[in-house]
CSV table of C-alpha atoms in Angstrom, one decimal:
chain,number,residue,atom,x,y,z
A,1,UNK,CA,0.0,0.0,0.0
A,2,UNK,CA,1.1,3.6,-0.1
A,3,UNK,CA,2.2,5.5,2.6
A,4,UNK,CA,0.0,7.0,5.2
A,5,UNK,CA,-0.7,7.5,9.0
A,6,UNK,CA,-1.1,4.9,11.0
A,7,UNK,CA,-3.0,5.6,13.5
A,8,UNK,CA,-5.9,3.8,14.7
A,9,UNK,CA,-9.1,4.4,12.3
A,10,UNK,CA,-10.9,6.2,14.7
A,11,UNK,CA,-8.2,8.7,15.3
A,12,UNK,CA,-7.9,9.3,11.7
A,13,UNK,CA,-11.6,9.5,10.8
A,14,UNK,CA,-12.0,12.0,13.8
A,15,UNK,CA,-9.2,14.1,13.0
A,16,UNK,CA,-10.6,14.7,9.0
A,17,UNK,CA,-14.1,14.8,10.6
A,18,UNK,CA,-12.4,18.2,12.5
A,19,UNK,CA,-10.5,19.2,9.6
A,20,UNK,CA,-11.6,18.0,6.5
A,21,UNK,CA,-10.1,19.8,3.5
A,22,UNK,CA,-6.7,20.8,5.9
A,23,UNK,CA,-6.2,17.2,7.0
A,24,UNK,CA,-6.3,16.0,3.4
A,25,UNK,CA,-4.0,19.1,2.1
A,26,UNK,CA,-1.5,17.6,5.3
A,27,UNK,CA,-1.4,13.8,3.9
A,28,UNK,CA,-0.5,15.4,0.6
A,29,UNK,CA,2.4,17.4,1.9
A,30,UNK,CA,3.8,14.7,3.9
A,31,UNK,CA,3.4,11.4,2.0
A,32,UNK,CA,2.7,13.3,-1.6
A,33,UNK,CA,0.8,12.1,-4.8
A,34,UNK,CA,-0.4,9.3,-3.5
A,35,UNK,CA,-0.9,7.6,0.0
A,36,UNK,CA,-3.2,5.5,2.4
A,37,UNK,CA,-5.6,6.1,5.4
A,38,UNK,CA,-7.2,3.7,7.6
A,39,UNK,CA,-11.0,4.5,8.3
A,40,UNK,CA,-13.6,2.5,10.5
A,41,UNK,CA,-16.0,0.1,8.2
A,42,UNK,CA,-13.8,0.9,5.3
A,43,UNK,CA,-10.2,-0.3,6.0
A,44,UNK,CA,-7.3,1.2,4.7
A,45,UNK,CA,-8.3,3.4,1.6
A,46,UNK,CA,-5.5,4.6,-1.3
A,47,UNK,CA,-6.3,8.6,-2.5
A,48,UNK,CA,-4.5,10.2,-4.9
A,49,UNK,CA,-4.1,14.2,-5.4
A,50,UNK,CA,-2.2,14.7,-8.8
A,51,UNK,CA,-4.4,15.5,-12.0
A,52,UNK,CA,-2.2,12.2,-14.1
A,53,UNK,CA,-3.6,9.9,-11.2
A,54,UNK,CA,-6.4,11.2,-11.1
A,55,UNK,CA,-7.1,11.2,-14.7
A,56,UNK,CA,-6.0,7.6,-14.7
A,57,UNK,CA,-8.6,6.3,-11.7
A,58,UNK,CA,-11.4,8.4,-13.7
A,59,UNK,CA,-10.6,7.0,-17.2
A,60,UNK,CA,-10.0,3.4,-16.0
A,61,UNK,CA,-11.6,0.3,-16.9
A,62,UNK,CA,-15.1,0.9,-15.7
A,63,UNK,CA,-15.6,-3.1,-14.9
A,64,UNK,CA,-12.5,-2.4,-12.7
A,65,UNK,CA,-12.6,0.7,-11.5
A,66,UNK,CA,-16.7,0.5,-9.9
A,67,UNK,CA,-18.1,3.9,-8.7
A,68,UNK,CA,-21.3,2.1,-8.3
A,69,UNK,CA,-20.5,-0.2,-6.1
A,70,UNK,CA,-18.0,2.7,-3.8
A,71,UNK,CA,-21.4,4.9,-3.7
A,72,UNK,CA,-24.1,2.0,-2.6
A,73,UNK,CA,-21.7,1.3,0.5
A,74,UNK,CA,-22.9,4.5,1.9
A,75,UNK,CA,-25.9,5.9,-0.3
A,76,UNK,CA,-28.0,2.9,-0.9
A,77,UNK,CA,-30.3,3.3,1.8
A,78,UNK,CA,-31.2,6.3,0.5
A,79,UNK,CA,-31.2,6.5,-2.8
A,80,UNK,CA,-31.7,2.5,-4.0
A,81,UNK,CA,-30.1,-0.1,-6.1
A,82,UNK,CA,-31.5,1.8,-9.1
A,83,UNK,CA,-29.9,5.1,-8.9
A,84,UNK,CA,-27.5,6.5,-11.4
A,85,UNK,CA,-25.3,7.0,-7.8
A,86,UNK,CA,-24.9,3.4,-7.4
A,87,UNK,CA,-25.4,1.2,-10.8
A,88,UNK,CA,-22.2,0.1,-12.5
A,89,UNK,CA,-21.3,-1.2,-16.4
A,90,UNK,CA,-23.7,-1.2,-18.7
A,91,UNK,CA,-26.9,-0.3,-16.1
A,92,UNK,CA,-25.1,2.5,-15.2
A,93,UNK,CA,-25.0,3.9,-18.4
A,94,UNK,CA,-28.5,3.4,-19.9
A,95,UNK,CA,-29.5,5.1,-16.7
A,96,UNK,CA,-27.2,7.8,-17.1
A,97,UNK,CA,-28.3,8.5,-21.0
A,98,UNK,CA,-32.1,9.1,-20.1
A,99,UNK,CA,-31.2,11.7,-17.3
A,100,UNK,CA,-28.7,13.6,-19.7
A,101,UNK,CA,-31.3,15.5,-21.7
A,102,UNK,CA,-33.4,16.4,-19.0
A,103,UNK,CA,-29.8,18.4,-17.0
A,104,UNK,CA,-28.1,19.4,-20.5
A,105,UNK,CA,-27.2,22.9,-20.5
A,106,UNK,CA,-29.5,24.0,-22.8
A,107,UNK,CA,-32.6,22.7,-21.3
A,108,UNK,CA,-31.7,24.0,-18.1
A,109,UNK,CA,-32.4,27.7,-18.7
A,110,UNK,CA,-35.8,27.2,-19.0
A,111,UNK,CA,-35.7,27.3,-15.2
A,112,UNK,CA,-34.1,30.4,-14.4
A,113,UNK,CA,-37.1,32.8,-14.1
A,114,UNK,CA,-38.7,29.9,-11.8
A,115,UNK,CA,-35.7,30.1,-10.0
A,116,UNK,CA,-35.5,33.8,-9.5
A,117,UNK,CA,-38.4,33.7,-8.3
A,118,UNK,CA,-37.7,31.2,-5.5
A,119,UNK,CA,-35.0,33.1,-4.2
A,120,UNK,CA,-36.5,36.8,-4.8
A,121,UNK,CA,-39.5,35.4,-2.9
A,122,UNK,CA,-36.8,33.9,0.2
A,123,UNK,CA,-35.0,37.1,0.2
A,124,UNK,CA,-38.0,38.7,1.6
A,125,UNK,CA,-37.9,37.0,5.0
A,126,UNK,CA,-34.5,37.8,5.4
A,127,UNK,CA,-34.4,39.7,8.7
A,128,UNK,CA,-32.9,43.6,8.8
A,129,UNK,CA,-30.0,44.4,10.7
A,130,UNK,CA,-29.6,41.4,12.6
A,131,UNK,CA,-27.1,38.4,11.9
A,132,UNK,CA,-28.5,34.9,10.4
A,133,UNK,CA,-27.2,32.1,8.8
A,134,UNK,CA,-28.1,31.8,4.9
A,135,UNK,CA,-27.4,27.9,4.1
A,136,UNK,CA,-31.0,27.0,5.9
A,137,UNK,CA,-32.3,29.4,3.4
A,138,UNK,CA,-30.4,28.7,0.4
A,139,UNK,CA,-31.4,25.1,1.4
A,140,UNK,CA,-35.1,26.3,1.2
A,141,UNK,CA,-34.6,28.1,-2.4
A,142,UNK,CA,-32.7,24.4,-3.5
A,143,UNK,CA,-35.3,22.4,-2.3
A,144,UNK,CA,-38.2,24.1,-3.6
A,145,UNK,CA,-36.6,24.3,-7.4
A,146,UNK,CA,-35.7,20.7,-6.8
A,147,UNK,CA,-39.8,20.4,-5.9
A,148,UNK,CA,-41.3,21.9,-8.9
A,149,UNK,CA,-38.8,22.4,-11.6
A,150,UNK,CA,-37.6,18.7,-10.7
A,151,UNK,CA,-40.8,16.9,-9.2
A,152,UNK,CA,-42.9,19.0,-11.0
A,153,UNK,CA,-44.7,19.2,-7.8
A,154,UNK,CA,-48.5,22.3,-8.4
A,155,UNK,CA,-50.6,23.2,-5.3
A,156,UNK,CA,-49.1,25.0,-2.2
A,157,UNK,CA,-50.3,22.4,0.1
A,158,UNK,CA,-49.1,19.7,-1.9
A,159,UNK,CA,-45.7,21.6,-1.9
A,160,UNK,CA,-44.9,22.6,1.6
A,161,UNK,CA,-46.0,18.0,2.4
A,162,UNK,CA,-43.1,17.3,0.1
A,163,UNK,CA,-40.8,19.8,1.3
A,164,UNK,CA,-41.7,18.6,4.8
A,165,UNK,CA,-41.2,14.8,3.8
A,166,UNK,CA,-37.7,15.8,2.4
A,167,UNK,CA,-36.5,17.5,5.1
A,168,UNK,CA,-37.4,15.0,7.2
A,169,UNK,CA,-35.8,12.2,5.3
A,170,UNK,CA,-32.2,13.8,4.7
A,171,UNK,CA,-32.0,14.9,8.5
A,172,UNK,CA,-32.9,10.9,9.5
A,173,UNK,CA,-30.7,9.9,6.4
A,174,UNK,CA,-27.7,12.3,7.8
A,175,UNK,CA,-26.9,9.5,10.7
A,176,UNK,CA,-27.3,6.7,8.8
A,177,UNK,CA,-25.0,7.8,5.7
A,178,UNK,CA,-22.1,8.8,8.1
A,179,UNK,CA,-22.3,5.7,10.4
A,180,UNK,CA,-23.3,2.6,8.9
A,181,UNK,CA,-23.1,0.9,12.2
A,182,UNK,CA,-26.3,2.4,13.0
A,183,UNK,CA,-28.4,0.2,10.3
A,184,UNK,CA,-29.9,-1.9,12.4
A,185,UNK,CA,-33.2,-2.2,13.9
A,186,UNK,CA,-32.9,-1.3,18.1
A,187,UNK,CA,-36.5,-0.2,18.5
A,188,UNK,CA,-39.1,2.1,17.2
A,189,UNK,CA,-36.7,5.7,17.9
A,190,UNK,CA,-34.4,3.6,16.8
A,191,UNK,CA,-32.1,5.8,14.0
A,192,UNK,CA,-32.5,3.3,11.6
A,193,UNK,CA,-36.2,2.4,12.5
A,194,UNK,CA,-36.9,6.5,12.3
A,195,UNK,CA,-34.9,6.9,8.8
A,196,UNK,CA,-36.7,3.5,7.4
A,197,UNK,CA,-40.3,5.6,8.1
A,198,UNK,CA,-39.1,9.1,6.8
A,199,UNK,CA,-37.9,6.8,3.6
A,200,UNK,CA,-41.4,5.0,3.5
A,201,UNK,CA,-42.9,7.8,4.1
A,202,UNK,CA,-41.2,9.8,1.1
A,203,UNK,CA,-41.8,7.1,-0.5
A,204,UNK,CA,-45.4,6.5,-0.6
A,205,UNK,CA,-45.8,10.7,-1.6
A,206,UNK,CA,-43.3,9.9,-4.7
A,207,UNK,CA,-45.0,6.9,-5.8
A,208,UNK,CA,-48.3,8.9,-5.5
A,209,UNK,CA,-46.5,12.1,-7.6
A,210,UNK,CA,-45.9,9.2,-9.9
A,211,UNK,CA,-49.1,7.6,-10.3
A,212,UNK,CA,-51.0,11.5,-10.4
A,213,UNK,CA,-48.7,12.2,-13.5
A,214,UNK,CA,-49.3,9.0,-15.5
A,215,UNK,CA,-53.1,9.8,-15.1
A,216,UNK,CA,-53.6,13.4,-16.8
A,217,UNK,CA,-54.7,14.0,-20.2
A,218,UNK,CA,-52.2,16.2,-21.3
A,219,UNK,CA,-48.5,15.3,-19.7
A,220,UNK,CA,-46.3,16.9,-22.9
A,221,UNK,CA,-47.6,20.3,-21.7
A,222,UNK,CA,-44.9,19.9,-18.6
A,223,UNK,CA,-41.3,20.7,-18.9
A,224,UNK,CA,-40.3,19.3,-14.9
A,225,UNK,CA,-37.9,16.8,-15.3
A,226,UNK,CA,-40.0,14.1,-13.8
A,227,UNK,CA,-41.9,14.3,-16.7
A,228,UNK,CA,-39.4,14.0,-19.4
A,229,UNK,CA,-38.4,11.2,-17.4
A,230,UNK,CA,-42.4,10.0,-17.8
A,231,UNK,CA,-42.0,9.9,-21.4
A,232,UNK,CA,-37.7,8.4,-21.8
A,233,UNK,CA,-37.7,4.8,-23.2
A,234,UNK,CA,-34.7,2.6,-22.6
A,235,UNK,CA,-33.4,1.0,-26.0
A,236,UNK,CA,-35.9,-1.4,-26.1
A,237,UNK,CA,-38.7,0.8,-25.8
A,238,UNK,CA,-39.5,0.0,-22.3
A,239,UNK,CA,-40.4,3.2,-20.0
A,240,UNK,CA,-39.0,3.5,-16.7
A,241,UNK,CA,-40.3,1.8,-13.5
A,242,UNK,CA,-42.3,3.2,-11.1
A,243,UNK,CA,-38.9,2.0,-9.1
A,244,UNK,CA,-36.4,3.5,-11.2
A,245,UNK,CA,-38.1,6.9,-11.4
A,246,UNK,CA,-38.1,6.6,-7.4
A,247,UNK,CA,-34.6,6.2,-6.9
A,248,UNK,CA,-33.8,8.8,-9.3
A,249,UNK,CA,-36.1,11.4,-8.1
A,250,UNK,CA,-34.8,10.7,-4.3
A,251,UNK,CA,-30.9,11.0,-6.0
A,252,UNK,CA,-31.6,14.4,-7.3
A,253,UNK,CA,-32.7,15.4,-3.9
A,254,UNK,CA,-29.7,14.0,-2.6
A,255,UNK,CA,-27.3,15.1,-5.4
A,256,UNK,CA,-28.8,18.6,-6.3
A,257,UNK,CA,-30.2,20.2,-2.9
A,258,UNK,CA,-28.2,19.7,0.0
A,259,UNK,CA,-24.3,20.4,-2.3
A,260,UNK,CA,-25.8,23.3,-4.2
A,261,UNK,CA,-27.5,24.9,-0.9
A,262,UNK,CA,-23.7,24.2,0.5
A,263,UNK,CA,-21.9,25.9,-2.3
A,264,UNK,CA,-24.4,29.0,-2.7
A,265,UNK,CA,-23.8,29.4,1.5
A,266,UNK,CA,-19.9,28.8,0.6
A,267,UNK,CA,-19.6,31.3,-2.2
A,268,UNK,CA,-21.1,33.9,0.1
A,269,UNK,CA,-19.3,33.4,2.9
A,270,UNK,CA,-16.0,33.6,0.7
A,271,UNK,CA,-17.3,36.7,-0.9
A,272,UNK,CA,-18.4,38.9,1.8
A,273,UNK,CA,-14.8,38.1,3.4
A,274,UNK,CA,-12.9,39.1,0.3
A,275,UNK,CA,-13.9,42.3,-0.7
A,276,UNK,CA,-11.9,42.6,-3.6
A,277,UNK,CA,-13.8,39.9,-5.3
A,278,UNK,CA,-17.0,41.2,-4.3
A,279,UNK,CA,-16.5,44.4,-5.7
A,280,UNK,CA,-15.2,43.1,-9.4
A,281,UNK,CA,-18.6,40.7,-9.3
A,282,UNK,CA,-20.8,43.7,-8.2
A,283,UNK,CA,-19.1,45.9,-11.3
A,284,UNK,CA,-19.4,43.0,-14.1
A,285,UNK,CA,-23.2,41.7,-13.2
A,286,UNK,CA,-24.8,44.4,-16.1
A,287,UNK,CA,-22.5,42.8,-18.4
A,288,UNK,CA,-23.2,39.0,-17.8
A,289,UNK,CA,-22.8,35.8,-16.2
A,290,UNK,CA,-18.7,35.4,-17.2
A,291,UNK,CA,-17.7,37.0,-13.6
A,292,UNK,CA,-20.5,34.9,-11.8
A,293,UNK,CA,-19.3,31.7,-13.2
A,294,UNK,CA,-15.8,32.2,-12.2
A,295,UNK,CA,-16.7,32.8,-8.6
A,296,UNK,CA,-19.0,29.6,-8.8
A,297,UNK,CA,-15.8,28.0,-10.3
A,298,UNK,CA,-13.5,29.3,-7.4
A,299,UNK,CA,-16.0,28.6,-4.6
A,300,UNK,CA,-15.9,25.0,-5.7
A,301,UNK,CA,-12.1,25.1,-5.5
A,302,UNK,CA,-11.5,26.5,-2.5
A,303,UNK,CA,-14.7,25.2,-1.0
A,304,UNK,CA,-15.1,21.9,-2.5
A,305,UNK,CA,-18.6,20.6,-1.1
A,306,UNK,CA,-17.4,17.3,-1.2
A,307,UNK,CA,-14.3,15.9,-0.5
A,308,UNK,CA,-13.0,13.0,-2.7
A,309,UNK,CA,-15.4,10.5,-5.2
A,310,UNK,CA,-14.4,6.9,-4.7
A,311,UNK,CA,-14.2,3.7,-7.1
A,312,UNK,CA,-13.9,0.2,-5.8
A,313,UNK,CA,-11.4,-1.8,-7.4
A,314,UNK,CA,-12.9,-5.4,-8.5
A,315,UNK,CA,-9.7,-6.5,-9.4
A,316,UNK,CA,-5.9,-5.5,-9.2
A,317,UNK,CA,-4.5,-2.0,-10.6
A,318,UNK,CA,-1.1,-0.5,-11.2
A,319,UNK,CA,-2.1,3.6,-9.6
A,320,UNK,CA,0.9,5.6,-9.5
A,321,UNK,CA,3.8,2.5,-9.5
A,322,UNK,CA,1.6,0.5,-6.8
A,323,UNK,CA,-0.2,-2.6,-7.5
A,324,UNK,CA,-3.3,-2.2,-5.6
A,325,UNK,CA,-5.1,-5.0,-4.7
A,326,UNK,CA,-8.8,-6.2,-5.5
A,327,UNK,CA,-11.5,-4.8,-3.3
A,328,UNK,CA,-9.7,-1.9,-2.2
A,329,UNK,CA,-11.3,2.2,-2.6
A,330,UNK,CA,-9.2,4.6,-4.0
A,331,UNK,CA,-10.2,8.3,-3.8
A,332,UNK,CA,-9.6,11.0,-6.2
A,333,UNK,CA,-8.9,13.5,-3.0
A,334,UNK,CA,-11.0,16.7,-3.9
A,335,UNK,CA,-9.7,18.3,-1.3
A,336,UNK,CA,-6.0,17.8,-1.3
A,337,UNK,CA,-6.0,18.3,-5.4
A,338,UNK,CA,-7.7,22.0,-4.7
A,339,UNK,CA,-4.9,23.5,-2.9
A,340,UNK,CA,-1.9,22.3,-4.5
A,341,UNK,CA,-0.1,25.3,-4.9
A,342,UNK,CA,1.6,24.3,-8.5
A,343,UNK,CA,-1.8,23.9,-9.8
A,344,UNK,CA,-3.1,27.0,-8.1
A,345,UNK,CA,-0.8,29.9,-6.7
A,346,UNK,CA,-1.6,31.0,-3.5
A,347,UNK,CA,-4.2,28.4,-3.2
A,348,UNK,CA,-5.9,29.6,0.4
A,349,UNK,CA,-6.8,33.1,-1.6
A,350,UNK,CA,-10.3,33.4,-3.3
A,351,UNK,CA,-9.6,34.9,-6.7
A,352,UNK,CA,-12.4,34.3,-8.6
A,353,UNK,CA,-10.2,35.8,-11.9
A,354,UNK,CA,-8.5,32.2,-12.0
A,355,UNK,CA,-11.2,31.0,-14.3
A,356,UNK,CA,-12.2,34.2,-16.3
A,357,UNK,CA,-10.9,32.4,-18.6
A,358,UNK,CA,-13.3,29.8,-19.0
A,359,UNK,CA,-11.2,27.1,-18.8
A,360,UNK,CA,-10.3,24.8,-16.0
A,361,UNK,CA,-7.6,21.7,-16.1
A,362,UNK,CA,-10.7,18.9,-16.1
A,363,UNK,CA,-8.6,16.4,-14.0
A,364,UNK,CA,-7.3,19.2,-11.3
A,365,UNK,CA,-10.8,20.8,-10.9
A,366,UNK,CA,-12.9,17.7,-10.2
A,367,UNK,CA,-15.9,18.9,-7.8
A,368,UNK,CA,-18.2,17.1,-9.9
A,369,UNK,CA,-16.0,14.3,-10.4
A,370,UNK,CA,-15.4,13.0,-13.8
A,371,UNK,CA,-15.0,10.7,-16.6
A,372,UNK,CA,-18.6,8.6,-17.2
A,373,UNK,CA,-19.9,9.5,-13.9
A,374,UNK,CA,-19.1,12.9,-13.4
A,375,UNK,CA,-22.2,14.5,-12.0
A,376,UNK,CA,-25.3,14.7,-14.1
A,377,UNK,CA,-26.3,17.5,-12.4
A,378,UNK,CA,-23.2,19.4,-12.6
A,379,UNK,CA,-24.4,22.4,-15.5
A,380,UNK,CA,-28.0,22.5,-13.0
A,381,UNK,CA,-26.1,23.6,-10.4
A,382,UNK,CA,-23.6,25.7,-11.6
A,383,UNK,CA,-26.7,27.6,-13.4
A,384,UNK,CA,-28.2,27.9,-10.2
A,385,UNK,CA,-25.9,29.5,-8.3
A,386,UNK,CA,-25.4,32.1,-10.9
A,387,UNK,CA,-29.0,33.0,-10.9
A,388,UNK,CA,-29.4,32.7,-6.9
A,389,UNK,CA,-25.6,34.8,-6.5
A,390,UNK,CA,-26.9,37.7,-9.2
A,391,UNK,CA,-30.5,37.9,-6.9
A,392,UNK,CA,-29.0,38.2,-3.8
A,393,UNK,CA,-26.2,40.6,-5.3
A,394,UNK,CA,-28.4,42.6,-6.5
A,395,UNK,CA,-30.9,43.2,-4.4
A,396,UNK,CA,-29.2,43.1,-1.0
A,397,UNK,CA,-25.9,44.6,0.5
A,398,UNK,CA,-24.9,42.5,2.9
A,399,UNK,CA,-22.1,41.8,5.3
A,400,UNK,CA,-20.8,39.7,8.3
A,401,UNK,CA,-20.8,39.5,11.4
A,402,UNK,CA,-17.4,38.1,12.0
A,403,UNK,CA,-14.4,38.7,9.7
A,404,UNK,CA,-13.3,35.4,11.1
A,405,UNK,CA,-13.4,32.4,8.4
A,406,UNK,CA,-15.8,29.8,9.0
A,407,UNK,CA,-14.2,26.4,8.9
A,408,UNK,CA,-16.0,23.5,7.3
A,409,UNK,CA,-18.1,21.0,9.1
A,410,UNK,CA,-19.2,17.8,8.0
A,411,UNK,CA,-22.6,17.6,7.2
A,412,UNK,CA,-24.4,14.4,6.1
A,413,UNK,CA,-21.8,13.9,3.4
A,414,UNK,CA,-21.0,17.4,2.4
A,415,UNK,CA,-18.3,19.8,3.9
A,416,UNK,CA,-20.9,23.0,5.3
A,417,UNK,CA,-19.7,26.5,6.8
A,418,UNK,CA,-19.7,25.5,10.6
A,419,UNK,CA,-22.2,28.2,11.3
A,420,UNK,CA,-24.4,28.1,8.4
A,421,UNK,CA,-22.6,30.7,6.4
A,422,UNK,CA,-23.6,34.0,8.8
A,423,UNK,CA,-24.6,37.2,7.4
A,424,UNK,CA,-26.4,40.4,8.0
A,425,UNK,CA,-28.6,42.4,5.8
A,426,UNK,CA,-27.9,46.1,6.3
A,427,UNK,CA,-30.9,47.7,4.6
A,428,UNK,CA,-34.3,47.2,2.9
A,429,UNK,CA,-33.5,44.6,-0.2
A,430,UNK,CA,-33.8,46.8,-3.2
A,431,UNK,CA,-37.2,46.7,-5.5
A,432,UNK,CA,-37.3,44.2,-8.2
A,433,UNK,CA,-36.1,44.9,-11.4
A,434,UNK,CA,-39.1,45.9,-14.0
C-alpha cells in the first residue's frame, strides 16, 4: 500500500471529521501524490491528489474501476439499487443516457425565471439588521426548485407536504450515511427504524407524484424533469419503473439540494470576506454571467462541497507505480487536489479571476468528479448559483458578522460553513427589477 498515517481508524476518521479539507492538504504534503488512510468500516483506503492519477482512476476500466458499487456502501439506503449513484457497467449507463437531456445545458435555462423567483421570494424574509445564517435558506430556495422544476410538484399544500417529507428524510438519512453501524433495527426511535419511516414515508408521496402524472390527459404540456423522465424509453422501448423513477427522483434530492445549498452558502461566505472579489462581481453583473461563473468556479475550488469520489477496485490495478489489490477504494482527493499550490498559486486566496478564462484543467478541478460518472447534475447547479448569486447581489448589501473564516463541518456527506454561512442584511432589499 502507499504510505499514510497509522493511527488507529478512529483517530484518523476523527481528525478529518475536525478538519476536512486541511487534514487531506497535510497527507498530501507529507506522504505526496499518492498515499493510504485507515477509516472505520472501510479499511485502509488509497487517495491520490495529482491530475495524471487522477485522470488515470477516472478514465480506468469501468468493470474495474466501480463507482457504483463505492457509492451504494454508503448511499444505498437512500437512494436505492436503481440510482445513477450506485449502478455500475452497462446499467449505469442506460441510466445515465435518459437523465442527460433532462440536465443538458440548454434545457436547463428554462428554469431560471422559476428560480428567480424562488429566491427573490426567500430574500424577503430575510431579517434587517440582525445576523442569520443563509445555508438553511439557500437550502429552502434548492429544495423548492428541486420540488417543482424537478418533481414538477402544483398546489401549495401539496408543496410545503413534500418539502416537509424531504426535510425529514435527509436529516434521518444524515446519521445513517455517516455511520453505517447504525443500520440496524434497536426499537421504534431507533435511527434506523426512524430513517426507514421518513424513507417510506417519502416514498409513498413519490410513488403517489408518480401515479397522479401517468393519469392526466395532457402530460407533454410539462417541462419538470419528472416528466421528461415519464416519457424516456430505454433501448428497447421500455419506460421507466415506477422504481427507477423513485430512486432517481430521491438522488436528485440528494445530489442537487443539500451540495448546491452548500456551495451557494460557501460562495457567500467567501465573498463577503474578500472584498476585492465582491467588488469586481458587483461591477461586471450588467455585463453577464462570465464574472459569476468564475466565482462559482473558485468557490468549488477552495470550497469543495465534497471531499473526494471513490471507485472500488474489483480486481488489481497498477495507480501511480503500486499494485493495488482487488477490493480496495481509492479516492480522487477533492480536497488535497484543490490547494496544490503548483496547480493554483496562492491556493488559500479566493480569486475568482483564475477562471475568467473559461477554462479549467478537467482532472485538477474535479468537484463534480469525472469521466462517465461525473455528475449529471453538474451544469444544474452551476446555473443555479449564478442565478441565486446575481439575486442576492443585487438586491441586497450584505455583510458579516465576523471577519473570522468559518471552517468547514461535515454535514451528512458534504463539507458546510460551521455556522451556516452568517450574514447580516444592512438595509431594505432593493425593488425588483421591471
Amino acid at each position: 500500500m502507499p504510505p499514510g498515517p497509522r493511527a488507529p481508524a478512529l483517530v484518523q476518521a476523527i481528525s478529518y471529521a475536525r478538519d476536512p479539507i486541511g487534514r487531506f492538504e497535510r497527507l498530501w504534503k507529507r506522504y505526496g501524490d499518492i498515499f493510504s488512510v485507515s477509516f472505520p468500516g472501510f479499511g485502509r483506503v488509497v487517495y491520490v491528489a495529482e491530475p495524471g492519477l487522477v485522470k488515470r482512476v477516472f478514465t480506468g476500466d469501468p468493470d474495474t474501476f466501480h463507482g457504483g458499487e463505492a457509492n451504494a456502501t454508503v448511499l444505498e439506503p437512500a437512494v436505492g439499487p436503481n440510482s445513477v449513484l450506485t449502478l455500475d457497467g452497462a446499467e449505469h449507463m442506460r441510466q445515465r443516457k435518459l437523465l442527460l437531456p433532462p440536465f443538458h445545458g440548454d434545457s436547463i435555462k428554462r428554469y431560471g425565471e422559476l428560480i428567480r423567483e424562488i429566491a427573490d421570494r426567500d430574500m424577503e424574509s430575510w431579517p434587517v439588521g440582525e445576523p442569520f445564517a443563509v445555508r438553511p435558506h439557500t437550502q429552502a430556495i434548492t429544495l423548492q426548485v428541486i420540488m417543482r422544476a424537478v418533481f414538477g410538484v402544483r398546489g401549495e399544500d401539496r408543496l410545503r407536504e413534500a418539502i416537509s417529507l424531504t426535510r425529514d428524510f435527509a436529516a434521518r438519512a444524515d446519521a445513517i450515511t455517516q455511520f453505517p453501524f447504525l443500520r440496524r433495527d434497536l426499537g421504534g426511535w431507533s435511527p434506523w427504524s426512524r430513517f426507514l419511516r421518513s424513507r417510506q414515508a417519502l416514498d409513498d408521496f413519490i410513488y403517489e407524484e408518480i401515479a397522479l402524472r401517468r393519469t392526466e390527459s395532457a402530460p407533454s404540456e410539462r417541462d419538470d424533469v419528472l416528466s421528461l423522465l415519464l416519457a424516456a424509453t430505454h433501448e428497447d422501448g421500455s419506460p421507466l419503473s415506477d422504481r427507477e423513477l423513485r430512486d432517481e427522483l430521491v438522488t436528485v434530492v440528494g445530489a442537487g439540494h443539500e451540495t448546491t445549498a452548500t456551495a451557494l452558502a460557501w460562495a457567500m461566505e467567501r465573498l463577503l470576506r474578500t472584498p476585492r472579489a465582491l467588488a469586481a462581481l458587483r461591477e461586471s453583473l450588467p455585463s453577464g454571467d462570465d464574472s459569476l461563473t468564475a466565482t462559482v468556479k473558485e468557490t468549488l475550488r477552495v470550497r469543495p462541497v465534497i471531499a473526494d469520489v471513490a471507485r472500488k477496485l474489483t480486481a488489481e490495478a497498477e495507480i501511480g507505480g503500486y499494485s493495488v489489490r482487488a477490493g480496495t477504494l481509492v479516492l480522487p482527493a477533492i480536497a488535497a487536489m484543490h490547494h496544490r499550490p503548483d496547480l493554483y498559486p496562492q491556493p488559500h486566496d479566493f480569486r475568482p479571476e483564475r477562471f475568467l478564462d473559461g477554462k479549467s484543467d478537467h482532472y485538477g478541478w474535479i468537484p463534480f468528479g469525472g469521466g462517465i460518472r461525473r455528475c449529471v447534475g453538474a451544469a444544474f447547479a452551476e446555473y443555479e448559483m449564478r442565478v441565486v448569486l446575481r439575486a442576492f447581489l443585487e438586491r441586497a448589501d450584505l455583510t458579516v458578522p465576523d471577519p473570522s473564516p468559518e471552517r468547514p463541518r461535515l454535514k451528512n456527506i458534504t463539507l458546510a460553513p460551521a455556522k451556516g454561512g452568517r450574514i447580516r442584511l444592512e438595509g431594505p432589499l432593493r425593488p425588483l427589477a421591471a
